[in-house]
C-alpha positions as a LaTeX table, in Angstrom:
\begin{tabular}{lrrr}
\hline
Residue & $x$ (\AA) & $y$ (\AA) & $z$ (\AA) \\
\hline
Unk1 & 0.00 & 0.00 & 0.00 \\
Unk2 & 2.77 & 2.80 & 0.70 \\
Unk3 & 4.97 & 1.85 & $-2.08$ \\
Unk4 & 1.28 & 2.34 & $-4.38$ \\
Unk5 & 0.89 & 5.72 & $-2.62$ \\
Unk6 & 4.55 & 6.37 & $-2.97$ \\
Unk7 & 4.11 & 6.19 & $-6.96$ \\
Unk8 & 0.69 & 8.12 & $-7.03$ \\
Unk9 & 2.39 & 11.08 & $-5.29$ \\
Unk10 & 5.47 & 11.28 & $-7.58$ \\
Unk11 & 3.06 & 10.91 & $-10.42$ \\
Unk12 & 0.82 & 13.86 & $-9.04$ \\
Unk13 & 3.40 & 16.02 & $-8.09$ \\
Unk14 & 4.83 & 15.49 & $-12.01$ \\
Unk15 & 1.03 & 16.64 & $-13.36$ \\
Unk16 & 0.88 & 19.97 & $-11.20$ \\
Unk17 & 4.17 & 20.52 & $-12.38$ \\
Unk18 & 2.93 & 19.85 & $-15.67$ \\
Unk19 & $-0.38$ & 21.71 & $-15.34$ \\
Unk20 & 1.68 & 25.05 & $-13.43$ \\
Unk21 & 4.15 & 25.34 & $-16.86$ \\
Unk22 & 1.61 & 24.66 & $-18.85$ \\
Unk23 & $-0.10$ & 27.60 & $-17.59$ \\
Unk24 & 2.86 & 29.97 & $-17.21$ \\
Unk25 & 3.86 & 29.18 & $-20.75$ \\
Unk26 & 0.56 & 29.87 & $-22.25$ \\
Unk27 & 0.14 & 33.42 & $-20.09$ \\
Unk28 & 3.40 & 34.17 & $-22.09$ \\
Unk29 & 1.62 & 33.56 & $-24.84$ \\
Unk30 & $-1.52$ & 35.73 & $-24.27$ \\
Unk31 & $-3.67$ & 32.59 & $-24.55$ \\
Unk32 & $-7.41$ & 32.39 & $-23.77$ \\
Unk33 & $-8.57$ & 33.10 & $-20.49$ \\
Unk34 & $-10.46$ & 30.42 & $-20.52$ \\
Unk35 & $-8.03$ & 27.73 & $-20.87$ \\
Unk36 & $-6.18$ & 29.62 & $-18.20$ \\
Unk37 & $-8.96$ & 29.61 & $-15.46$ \\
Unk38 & $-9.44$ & 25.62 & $-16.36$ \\
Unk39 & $-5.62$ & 25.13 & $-16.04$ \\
Unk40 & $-5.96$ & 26.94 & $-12.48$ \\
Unk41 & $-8.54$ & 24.77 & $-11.43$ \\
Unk42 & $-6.94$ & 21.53 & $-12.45$ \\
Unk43 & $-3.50$ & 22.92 & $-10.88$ \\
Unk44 & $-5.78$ & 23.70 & $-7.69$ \\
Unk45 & $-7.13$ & 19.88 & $-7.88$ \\
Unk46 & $-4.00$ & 18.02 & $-8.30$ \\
Unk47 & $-2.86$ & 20.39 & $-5.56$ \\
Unk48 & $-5.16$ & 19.06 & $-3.42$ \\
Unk49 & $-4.89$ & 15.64 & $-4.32$ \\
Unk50 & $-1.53$ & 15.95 & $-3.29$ \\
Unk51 & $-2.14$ & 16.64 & $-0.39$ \\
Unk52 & $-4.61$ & 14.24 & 0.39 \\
Unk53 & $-1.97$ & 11.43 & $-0.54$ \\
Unk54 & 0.33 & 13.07 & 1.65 \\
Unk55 & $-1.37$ & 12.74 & 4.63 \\
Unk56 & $-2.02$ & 8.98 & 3.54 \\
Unk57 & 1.52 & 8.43 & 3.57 \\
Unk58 & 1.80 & 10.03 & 6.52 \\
Unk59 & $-0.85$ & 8.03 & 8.16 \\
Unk60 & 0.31 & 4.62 & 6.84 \\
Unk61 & 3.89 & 5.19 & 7.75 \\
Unk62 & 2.91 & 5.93 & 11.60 \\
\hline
\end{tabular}
């Protein structure tokens, strides 16, 4: 179970980073503001997910 948690954090942590350049790239780029506010709110999500596994790791490892 931690080592699956293990890999589902590294993998989120990857897509936020994803998701956050994605987004500063494209406000470079005087993109839609559209496609901004979605990329906020899936940065925002994966944030949160994040978190969430976090304190799963945290709780299986004590």
């Amino acid at each position: 179970m931690e080592r699956v948690l293990d890999v589902a954090l590294v993998m989120v942590v990857i897509a936020t980073a994803g998701v956050l350049f994605t987004g500063v790239f494209g406000m470079m780029r005087v993109g839609s503001s559209e496609r901004s506010q979605r990329l906020m709110r899936w940065r925002v999500a994966l944030q949160a997910l994040a978190l969430v596994l976090v304190a799963g790791l945290m709780w299986v490892r004590h």
